[in-house]
Amino acid sequence: MEYKKIILRKGKEESLLRFHPWVFSGAIASIDEGVEEGDLVSVIAHDGRHIGNGHFQIGSIAVRILAWGDKEIDEDFYFDRLLAAYSVRKSLHLLRDDNNAFRLVHGEGDFLPGLVVDIYGSTAVLQAHSPGMHFARQAIANALTRLPDGLVKNVYYKSETTLPYKAQLDAENGYIIGAYDTNVATENGLRFHVDWLKGQKTGFFVDQRENRALLERFARGRKVLNMFCYTGGFSFYAMRGGAELVHSVDSSEKAIQLTVSNVELNFGDDPRHKAFAEDAFKYLAHTGNNDYDLIILDPPAFAKHKSALKNALIGYRKLNARAFEKIAPGGILFTFSCSQAVSKEQFRLAVFSAAAQSRRKVRILHQLTQPADHPINIYHPEGEYLKGLVLYVE
Ligand code: SAH
């Protein structure tokens, strides 16, 4: 291949030979002249062995390897990877009459570092997390429309907030193939307006699908508080599961509007549901001790980087402590962390401290994680991010 070369320092190919797909800047001995951010490069070991080809980026992760060995990275390459990703989703039975929202590409977990693609009906929302994927967006979009079953008709590019700020790519959100289509997607028979134009992430959190389905089974006759509700996902499952009442809370007014319109879409004007735009800690401060016997805590990532870890753990402890103080006896708490920098053990320890502080008897019923359409490449454990606990509080 005629890609420019990055030569590694002696011995620095070891983690790559174990298929970990990142080259850190400290591992590099030399870079060919003229290599620019987002370029495709060939990574060469000190002894001249060709390790792989990937996207170059300025920063601590300098190269994200796309292919081991010397393979051309073009539209056909992306098509093959997308097809492989799609066949996994097909085997998971995520494309059904009652379900057309799922993650098609989960970065390293689908051997496409820096790329996320979520499917909502016939629209794919494409999100680049690296300059290389930004430059490849049109090739990827073309490849998406070549997938079988007419899966993708429209491709919406949504990377304004996910690309490294310093790269100054000025990525604009918008359709790069097709145009606006219905934005109502279906998950396990429940319907959602997906706001890919303005919403967070790709417009919806597909990663909680299985955990919402589990919640539905706990909901009958319960008084539910869905804290950090965003588009209201957990709320509808609770309602369909026969909850006595469901209160949805989010500090964002826009999120509350989305939740209310989604409840209407599924249940009409159902008096069991109420939504409040308020800060979580403020809301919990004025909640009564027996108001709720099923509480969901699904906050945003408290630690976006390792440097924020300590404060994040304090945040999780405090938040969970409030829930343990307030939940009614016999209550069920669904508590989550989506911070990649926080490990499963650290999160559990934070929840343990909160439980101990409240002096309630607490048992773990379920240990939750991300669903199968967010796979973890076994050689890239950093891909594991979502963890949750279902607790029984006496
Ligand atoms: N549970 C949701 C996803 C939650 S995303 C789902 O299943 O789709 C996190 C949400 O927390 C966002 O909607 C954000 O607006 C909200 N949020 C952030 N800080 C908050 C705070 N201090 N109090 C209440 N909500 C907050």
Tab-separated table of C-alpha atoms and ligand atoms in Angstrom:
chain	number	residue	atom	x	y	z
A	1	MET	CA	0.000	0.000	0.000
A	2	GLU	CA	1.141	3.521	-0.645
A	3	TYR	CA	0.088	4.882	2.769
A	4	LYS	CA	2.636	6.982	4.610
A	5	LYS	CA	4.460	5.196	7.397
A	6	ILE	CA	4.632	5.376	11.142
A	7	ILE	CA	7.604	3.483	12.571
A	8	LEU	CA	7.307	2.134	16.112
A	9	ARG	CA	9.976	2.102	18.778
A	10	LYS	CA	11.554	-1.247	19.539
A	11	GLY	CA	9.170	-3.636	21.305
A	12	LYS	CA	6.207	-1.272	21.004
A	13	GLU	CA	4.382	-3.580	18.590
A	14	GLU	CA	3.634	-6.073	21.372
A	15	SER	CA	0.152	-4.874	22.352
A	16	LEU	CA	-0.708	-4.554	18.645
A	17	LEU	CA	0.324	-8.154	18.029
A	18	ARG	CA	-2.248	-9.017	20.697
A	19	PHE	CA	-4.794	-7.110	18.545
A	20	HIS	CA	-5.225	-4.084	20.806
A	21	PRO	CA	-6.079	-1.515	18.100
A	22	TRP	CA	-4.468	1.670	19.468
A	23	VAL	CA	-0.981	3.067	18.935
A	24	PHE	CA	-0.119	5.543	21.678
A	25	SER	CA	2.007	8.552	20.741
A	26	GLY	CA	4.782	7.423	23.086
A	27	ALA	CA	5.252	4.231	21.073
A	28	ILE	CA	6.236	6.054	17.898
A	29	ALA	CA	9.861	6.362	16.723
A	30	SER	CA	9.219	8.335	13.539
A	31	ILE	CA	6.456	9.607	11.268
A	32	ASP	CA	6.809	10.116	7.497
A	33	GLU	CA	6.886	13.687	6.378
A	34	GLY	CA	3.537	15.194	5.450
A	35	VAL	CA	1.314	12.934	7.559
A	36	GLU	CA	-1.749	14.929	8.563
A	37	GLU	CA	-4.490	14.425	11.099
A	38	GLY	CA	-7.074	11.934	9.813
A	39	ASP	CA	-4.743	10.389	7.201
A	40	LEU	CA	-4.574	6.669	6.596
A	41	VAL	CA	-1.155	5.392	7.655
A	42	SER	CA	0.744	2.103	7.733
A	43	VAL	CA	2.146	1.102	11.110
A	44	ILE	CA	5.555	-0.578	10.840
A	45	ALA	CA	7.450	-2.318	13.644
A	46	HIS	CA	11.063	-1.413	14.406
A	47	ASP	CA	12.238	-4.515	12.526
A	48	GLY	CA	10.257	-3.568	9.407
A	49	ARG	CA	7.227	-5.836	9.877
A	50	HIS	CA	4.002	-4.321	8.551
A	51	ILE	CA	1.597	-4.397	11.535
A	52	GLY	CA	-1.527	-2.770	10.137
A	53	ASN	CA	-3.212	0.257	8.594
A	54	GLY	CA	-5.276	2.835	10.409
A	55	HIS	CA	-6.242	6.450	11.007
A	56	PHE	CA	-3.704	8.916	12.351
A	57	GLN	CA	-4.681	11.493	14.929
A	58	ILE	CA	-2.845	14.091	16.988
A	59	GLY	CA	-3.123	13.175	20.662
A	60	SER	CA	-2.359	10.390	23.056
A	61	ILE	CA	-4.040	7.755	20.850
A	62	ALA	CA	-2.046	8.423	17.686
A	63	VAL	CA	-3.326	5.627	15.427
A	64	ARG	CA	-6.491	3.586	15.492
A	65	ILE	CA	-5.827	0.386	13.561
A	66	LEU	CA	-8.572	-0.566	11.111
A	67	ALA	CA	-6.970	-3.603	9.473
A	68	TRP	CA	-4.169	-5.914	10.510
A	69	GLY	CA	-1.654	-6.478	7.721
A	70	ASP	CA	-1.548	-4.440	4.542
A	71	LYS	CA	-5.128	-3.977	3.427
A	72	GLU	CA	-6.552	-1.102	1.438
A	73	ILE	CA	-9.078	0.974	3.392
A	74	ASP	CA	-11.733	2.002	0.892
A	75	GLU	CA	-15.510	1.821	0.451
A	76	ASP	CA	-15.365	-1.948	-0.095
A	77	PHE	CA	-13.399	-2.360	3.116
A	78	TYR	CA	-16.097	-0.445	5.019
A	79	PHE	CA	-18.817	-2.429	3.289
A	80	ASP	CA	-17.273	-5.744	4.408
A	81	ARG	CA	-17.006	-4.554	8.007
A	82	LEU	CA	-20.573	-3.180	7.987
A	83	LEU	CA	-21.891	-6.396	6.525
A	84	ALA	CA	-20.157	-8.368	9.267
A	85	ALA	CA	-21.648	-6.038	11.893
A	86	TYR	CA	-25.102	-6.412	10.334
A	87	SER	CA	-24.915	-10.199	10.337
A	88	VAL	CA	-24.234	-10.136	14.096
A	89	ARG	CA	-27.325	-7.935	14.630
A	90	LYS	CA	-29.378	-10.284	12.476
A	91	SER	CA	-28.361	-13.202	14.649
A	92	LEU	CA	-29.494	-11.157	17.674
A	93	HIS	CA	-32.979	-10.773	16.088
A	94	LEU	CA	-32.964	-7.032	16.577
A	95	LEU	CA	-34.716	-6.315	13.305
A	96	ARG	CA	-38.343	-7.311	13.755
A	97	ASP	CA	-41.813	-5.862	13.192
A	98	ASP	CA	-41.777	-4.630	16.789
A	99	ASN	CA	-38.124	-3.499	16.897
A	100	ASN	CA	-36.239	-1.354	14.401
A	101	ALA	CA	-33.823	0.583	16.661
A	102	PHE	CA	-30.385	-0.860	17.348
A	103	ARG	CA	-26.680	-0.119	17.204
A	104	LEU	CA	-25.122	-1.372	13.984
A	105	VAL	CA	-21.541	-0.287	14.671
A	106	HIS	CA	-19.989	0.045	18.104
A	107	GLY	CA	-16.466	1.294	17.376
A	108	GLU	CA	-13.710	-1.122	18.359
A	109	GLY	CA	-16.378	-3.698	19.230
A	110	ASP	CA	-17.095	-3.957	15.498
A	111	PHE	CA	-13.458	-3.498	14.434
A	112	LEU	CA	-14.184	0.059	13.302
A	113	PRO	CA	-12.458	2.272	15.884
A	114	GLY	CA	-13.822	5.808	15.955
A	115	LEU	CA	-17.186	4.962	14.342
A	116	VAL	CA	-20.675	4.618	15.784
A	117	VAL	CA	-23.772	3.880	13.675
A	118	ASP	CA	-27.263	3.589	15.131
A	119	ILE	CA	-30.227	2.438	13.042
A	120	TYR	CA	-33.692	3.933	13.499
A	121	GLY	CA	-36.059	2.456	10.930
A	122	SER	CA	-34.638	3.279	7.506
A	123	THR	CA	-32.312	6.013	8.803
A	124	ALA	CA	-28.733	5.412	9.918
A	125	VAL	CA	-27.230	7.987	12.263
A	126	LEU	CA	-23.485	8.052	11.712
A	127	GLN	CA	-21.170	9.447	14.355
A	128	ALA	CA	-17.425	9.953	13.914
A	129	HIS	CA	-15.186	10.081	16.970
A	130	SER	CA	-11.936	10.459	15.019
A	131	PRO	CA	-10.849	12.798	12.204
A	132	GLY	CA	-10.141	9.752	10.027
A	133	MET	CA	-13.754	8.597	10.266
A	134	HIS	CA	-14.899	12.159	9.563
A	135	PHE	CA	-13.007	12.128	6.263
A	136	ALA	CA	-14.346	8.644	5.468
A	137	ARG	CA	-17.976	9.594	6.148
A	138	GLN	CA	-19.165	9.604	2.538
A	139	ALA	CA	-17.557	6.235	1.739
A	140	ILE	CA	-19.136	4.776	4.891
A	141	ALA	CA	-22.528	6.280	4.031
A	142	ASN	CA	-22.352	4.812	0.511
A	143	ALA	CA	-21.407	1.432	1.945
A	144	LEU	CA	-24.342	1.612	4.388
A	145	THR	CA	-26.831	1.948	1.527
A	146	ARG	CA	-25.377	-1.187	-0.076
A	147	LEU	CA	-26.339	-3.366	2.921
A	148	PRO	CA	-28.921	-6.087	2.157
A	149	ASP	CA	-32.674	-5.992	2.897
A	150	GLY	CA	-32.789	-2.288	1.955
A	151	LEU	CA	-31.762	-1.646	5.549
A	152	VAL	CA	-30.541	1.942	5.120
A	153	LYS	CA	-32.170	4.605	2.944
A	154	ASN	CA	-31.092	7.800	4.702
A	155	VAL	CA	-27.830	8.616	6.422
A	156	TYR	CA	-27.697	11.438	8.936
A	157	TYR	CA	-24.225	12.590	9.951
A	158	LYS	CA	-24.052	13.752	13.566
A	159	SER	CA	-20.527	14.521	14.726
A	160	GLU	CA	-20.537	18.174	15.744
A	161	THR	CA	-19.895	17.280	19.363
A	162	THR	CA	-17.957	14.005	19.104
A	163	LEU	CA	-14.887	15.021	17.097
A	164	PRO	CA	-11.792	16.327	18.850
A	165	TYR	CA	-12.289	20.036	19.213
A	166	LYS	CA	-8.655	20.834	18.469
A	167	ALA	CA	-8.816	19.219	15.033
A	168	GLN	CA	-11.042	22.132	13.915
A	169	LEU	CA	-12.965	20.056	11.421
A	170	ASP	CA	-16.122	22.155	11.688
A	171	ALA	CA	-18.226	19.072	11.045
A	172	GLU	CA	-21.798	20.014	10.258
A	173	ASN	CA	-24.684	17.792	11.209
A	174	GLY	CA	-26.957	16.880	8.334
A	175	TYR	CA	-28.141	14.274	5.828
A	176	ILE	CA	-25.349	13.025	3.624
A	177	ILE	CA	-27.649	10.565	1.853
A	178	GLY	CA	-31.430	10.781	1.524
A	179	ALA	CA	-33.548	13.133	3.565
A	180	TYR	CA	-35.809	13.374	6.573
A	181	ASP	CA	-38.023	10.356	7.031
A	182	THR	CA	-40.343	9.489	9.897
A	183	ASN	CA	-38.463	9.766	13.144
A	184	VAL	CA	-40.595	7.328	15.068
A	185	ALA	CA	-38.657	4.188	15.903
A	186	THR	CA	-39.872	1.067	17.646
A	187	GLU	CA	-38.193	-0.771	20.507
A	188	ASN	CA	-39.766	-3.973	21.820
A	189	GLY	CA	-43.146	-2.740	20.554
A	190	LEU	CA	-42.898	0.698	22.197
A	191	ARG	CA	-42.639	3.763	20.000
A	192	PHE	CA	-40.250	6.699	20.345
A	193	HIS	CA	-39.689	9.984	18.574
A	194	VAL	CA	-35.955	9.920	17.930
A	195	ASP	CA	-34.535	13.402	17.820
A	196	TRP	CA	-31.404	12.809	15.797
A	197	LEU	CA	-31.457	16.415	14.658
A	198	LYS	CA	-30.952	17.901	18.092
A	199	GLY	CA	-30.980	15.123	20.676
A	200	GLN	CA	-28.054	13.810	22.687
A	201	LYS	CA	-25.839	11.023	21.372
A	202	THR	CA	-27.479	9.734	18.198
A	203	GLY	CA	-30.869	10.881	19.529
A	204	PHE	CA	-31.752	7.964	21.734
A	205	PHE	CA	-30.041	5.628	24.182
A	206	VAL	CA	-30.316	2.241	22.511
A	207	ASP	CA	-27.926	0.768	25.058
A	208	GLN	CA	-30.595	0.446	27.775
A	209	ARG	CA	-33.000	-1.711	25.732
A	210	GLU	CA	-32.481	-4.987	27.635
A	211	ASN	CA	-32.375	-3.252	31.010
A	212	ARG	CA	-35.653	-1.473	30.265
A	213	ALA	CA	-37.210	-4.821	29.359
A	214	LEU	CA	-36.064	-6.207	32.724
A	215	LEU	CA	-37.535	-3.194	34.509
A	216	GLU	CA	-40.909	-3.855	32.907
A	217	ARG	CA	-41.036	-7.179	34.767
A	218	PHE	CA	-40.579	-5.430	38.129
A	219	ALA	CA	-43.082	-2.632	37.550
A	220	ARG	CA	-46.504	-4.113	38.339
A	221	GLY	CA	-48.300	-2.138	41.044
A	222	ARG	CA	-45.210	-0.063	41.838
A	223	LYS	CA	-44.699	3.663	42.261
A	224	VAL	CA	-41.867	4.473	39.895
A	225	LEU	CA	-39.376	7.338	39.805
A	226	ASN	CA	-37.407	7.489	36.540
A	227	MET	CA	-34.567	9.858	37.384
A	228	PHE	CA	-32.495	11.207	34.434
A	229	CYS	CA	-35.287	10.091	32.096
A	230	TYR	CA	-34.050	11.798	28.858
A	231	THR	CA	-36.551	10.532	26.231
A	232	GLY	CA	-38.446	8.522	28.828
A	233	GLY	CA	-37.395	4.993	27.867
A	234	PHE	CA	-37.664	3.419	31.303
A	235	SER	CA	-40.957	5.228	31.919
A	236	PHE	CA	-42.895	3.552	29.077
A	237	TYR	CA	-41.653	0.114	29.950
A	238	ALA	CA	-42.761	0.709	33.550
A	239	MET	CA	-46.183	1.859	32.331
A	240	ARG	CA	-46.631	-1.118	30.054
A	241	GLY	CA	-45.530	-3.309	32.952
A	242	GLY	CA	-48.489	-2.089	35.004
A	243	ALA	CA	-46.928	0.528	37.282
A	244	GLU	CA	-49.341	2.376	39.575
A	245	LEU	CA	-47.672	5.707	38.814
A	246	VAL	CA	-44.581	6.867	36.941
A	247	HIS	CA	-42.748	10.114	37.580
A	248	SER	CA	-40.095	11.107	35.045
A	249	VAL	CA	-37.448	13.649	36.056
A	250	ASP	CA	-34.698	15.340	34.034
A	251	SER	CA	-32.983	18.716	34.427
A	252	SER	CA	-33.458	19.380	30.712
A	253	GLU	CA	-36.772	20.942	29.694
A	254	LYS	CA	-36.307	19.551	26.193
A	255	ALA	CA	-35.892	16.024	27.582
A	256	ILE	CA	-39.128	16.414	29.546
A	257	GLN	CA	-40.981	17.523	26.408
A	258	LEU	CA	-39.643	14.472	24.561
A	259	THR	CA	-40.696	12.179	27.401
A	260	VAL	CA	-44.208	13.635	27.505
A	261	SER	CA	-44.697	13.342	23.743
A	262	ASN	CA	-43.386	9.768	23.795
A	263	VAL	CA	-45.772	8.795	26.587
A	264	GLU	CA	-48.621	10.248	24.520
A	265	LEU	CA	-47.497	8.322	21.474
A	266	ASN	CA	-47.809	5.026	23.357
A	267	PHE	CA	-50.441	5.572	26.036
A	268	GLY	CA	-52.332	8.748	25.100
A	269	ASP	CA	-53.179	10.998	28.000
A	270	ASP	CA	-52.475	8.525	30.808
A	271	PRO	CA	-52.995	10.007	34.285
A	272	ARG	CA	-50.459	7.605	35.793
A	273	HIS	CA	-47.602	9.613	34.269
A	274	LYS	CA	-46.153	12.957	35.361
A	275	ALA	CA	-42.916	14.635	34.255
A	276	PHE	CA	-40.806	17.235	36.038
A	277	ALA	CA	-37.926	19.367	34.778
A	278	GLU	CA	-35.724	19.578	37.846
A	279	ASP	CA	-32.225	18.808	39.089
A	280	ALA	CA	-31.902	15.266	40.495
A	281	PHE	CA	-30.516	16.253	43.889
A	282	LYS	CA	-33.106	18.993	44.365
A	283	TYR	CA	-35.935	16.646	43.431
A	284	LEU	CA	-34.727	13.899	45.772
A	285	ALA	CA	-34.355	16.423	48.607
A	286	HIS	CA	-38.120	17.134	48.646
A	287	THR	CA	-39.264	13.570	47.917
A	288	GLY	CA	-41.103	11.811	50.749
A	289	ASN	CA	-39.753	8.607	52.271
A	290	ASN	CA	-42.486	6.377	50.931
A	291	ASP	CA	-43.273	8.103	47.643
A	292	TYR	CA	-41.518	5.527	45.460
A	293	ASP	CA	-40.811	1.812	45.623
A	294	LEU	CA	-39.066	1.513	42.259
A	295	ILE	CA	-36.362	4.042	41.447
A	296	ILE	CA	-34.181	4.250	38.331
A	297	LEU	CA	-30.954	6.258	38.464
A	298	ASP	CA	-29.342	6.536	35.027
A	299	PRO	CA	-27.189	9.672	35.220
A	300	PRO	CA	-24.900	11.040	32.494
A	301	ALA	CA	-21.243	9.927	32.649
A	302	PHE	CA	-19.864	11.530	35.808
A	303	ALA	CA	-16.280	10.800	34.672
A	304	LYS	CA	-15.552	11.514	31.023
A	305	HIS	CA	-11.814	11.000	31.710
A	306	LYS	CA	-9.652	9.227	34.281
A	307	SER	CA	-8.779	12.610	35.838
A	308	ALA	CA	-12.385	13.061	36.969
A	309	LEU	CA	-12.603	9.614	38.555
A	310	LYS	CA	-12.408	10.604	42.212
A	311	ASN	CA	-15.165	13.203	41.960
A	312	ALA	CA	-17.258	10.858	39.881
A	313	LEU	CA	-17.145	8.172	42.562
A	314	ILE	CA	-18.194	10.719	45.184
A	315	GLY	CA	-21.042	11.744	42.876
A	316	TYR	CA	-22.279	8.160	42.486
A	317	ARG	CA	-22.076	7.617	46.241
A	318	LYS	CA	-24.056	10.758	47.049
A	319	LEU	CA	-26.713	10.152	44.434
A	320	ASN	CA	-27.272	6.549	45.465
A	321	ALA	CA	-27.285	7.521	49.141
A	322	ARG	CA	-30.240	9.855	48.441
A	323	ALA	CA	-32.108	7.013	46.759
A	324	PHE	CA	-31.434	4.589	49.638
A	325	GLU	CA	-32.712	7.219	52.098
A	326	LYS	CA	-35.938	7.744	50.185
A	327	ILE	CA	-36.973	4.422	48.691
A	328	ALA	CA	-39.883	2.682	50.409
A	329	PRO	CA	-39.304	-0.630	52.254
A	330	GLY	CA	-39.304	-3.526	49.814
A	331	GLY	CA	-38.183	-1.119	47.104
A	332	ILE	CA	-36.248	-1.921	43.959
A	333	LEU	CA	-33.412	0.314	42.806
A	334	PHE	CA	-32.057	0.192	39.237
A	335	THR	CA	-28.778	2.122	39.397
A	336	PHE	CA	-26.350	2.706	36.505
A	337	SER	CA	-23.039	4.210	35.512
A	338	CYS	CA	-22.126	4.785	31.876
A	339	SER	CA	-18.665	6.233	32.644
A	340	GLN	CA	-16.061	4.174	30.838
A	341	ALA	CA	-13.412	5.422	33.286
A	342	VAL	CA	-15.306	3.913	36.241
A	343	SER	CA	-14.845	0.142	36.567
A	344	LYS	CA	-17.546	-2.286	37.603
A	345	GLU	CA	-15.780	-2.805	40.937
A	346	GLN	CA	-15.409	0.927	41.610
A	347	PHE	CA	-19.058	1.565	40.841
A	348	ARG	CA	-20.140	-1.285	43.086
A	349	LEU	CA	-17.965	0.082	45.881
A	350	ALA	CA	-19.557	3.533	45.525
A	351	VAL	CA	-23.041	1.977	45.739
A	352	PHE	CA	-21.912	-0.167	48.682
A	353	SER	CA	-20.731	2.965	50.550
A	354	ALA	CA	-24.058	4.657	49.859
A	355	ALA	CA	-25.967	1.618	51.153
A	356	ALA	CA	-23.808	1.424	54.295
A	357	GLN	CA	-24.372	5.121	54.949
A	358	SER	CA	-28.145	4.616	54.822
A	359	ARG	CA	-27.925	1.529	57.099
A	360	ARG	CA	-30.606	-0.216	55.009
A	361	LYS	CA	-30.451	-3.924	54.241
A	362	VAL	CA	-29.579	-4.166	50.553
A	363	ARG	CA	-29.240	-7.173	48.277
A	364	ILE	CA	-28.043	-7.400	44.678
A	365	LEU	CA	-30.640	-9.075	42.447
A	366	HIS	CA	-29.109	-8.460	39.012
A	367	GLN	CA	-25.833	-7.174	37.622
A	368	LEU	CA	-26.403	-5.372	34.357
A	369	THR	CA	-24.261	-4.380	31.425
A	370	GLN	CA	-24.448	-3.137	27.845
A	371	PRO	CA	-26.475	-5.165	25.326
A	372	ALA	CA	-25.108	-7.439	22.623
A	373	ASP	CA	-25.392	-4.784	19.897
A	374	HIS	CA	-22.689	-2.894	21.864
A	375	PRO	CA	-20.137	-5.724	21.707
A	376	ILE	CA	-16.771	-5.594	23.440
A	377	ASN	CA	-13.720	-6.577	21.435
A	378	ILE	CA	-12.007	-8.993	23.818
A	379	TYR	CA	-8.622	-7.416	23.000
A	380	HIS	CA	-9.974	-3.939	23.785
A	381	PRO	CA	-11.487	-4.057	27.272
A	382	GLU	CA	-11.881	-0.253	27.190
A	383	GLY	CA	-15.038	-0.893	25.151
A	384	GLU	CA	-16.904	-1.930	28.287
A	385	TYR	CA	-18.662	1.090	29.747
A	386	LEU	CA	-22.226	0.479	30.952
A	387	LYS	CA	-22.793	-1.181	34.309
A	388	GLY	CA	-25.814	-1.391	36.513
A	389	LEU	CA	-27.177	-3.058	39.623
A	390	VAL	CA	-30.708	-4.029	40.508
A	391	LEU	CA	-31.029	-3.880	44.282
A	392	TYR	CA	-33.658	-4.990	46.749
A	393	VAL	CA	-33.889	-2.535	49.636
A	394	GLU	CA	-35.610	-3.734	52.825
B	1	SAH	N1	-32.161	7.010	31.095
B	1	SAH	C1	-32.121	7.657	29.809
B	1	SAH	C2	-30.752	8.232	29.475
B	1	SAH	C3	-30.205	9.203	30.476
B	1	SAH	S1	-29.033	10.310	29.822
B	1	SAH	C4	-32.629	6.695	28.750
B	1	SAH	O1	-32.912	5.520	29.042
B	1	SAH	O2	-32.741	7.108	27.602
B	1	SAH	C5	-28.754	11.386	31.139
B	1	SAH	C6	-29.814	12.463	31.333
B	1	SAH	O3	-29.505	13.129	32.554
B	1	SAH	C7	-29.853	13.552	30.284
B	1	SAH	O4	-31.133	13.592	29.703
B	1	SAH	C8	-29.575	14.870	31.044
B	1	SAH	O5	-30.380	15.951	30.607
B	1	SAH	C9	-29.934	14.485	32.458
B	1	SAH	N2	-29.241	15.244	33.523
B	1	SAH	C10	-27.968	15.672	33.550
B	1	SAH	N3	-27.694	16.260	34.736
B	1	SAH	C11	-28.826	16.200	35.486
B	1	SAH	C12	-29.170	16.610	36.813
B	1	SAH	N4	-28.286	17.223	37.599
B	1	SAH	N5	-30.413	16.370	37.246
B	1	SAH	C13	-31.330	15.748	36.455
B	1	SAH	N6	-31.061	15.340	35.198
B	1	SAH	C14	-29.817	15.560	34.704
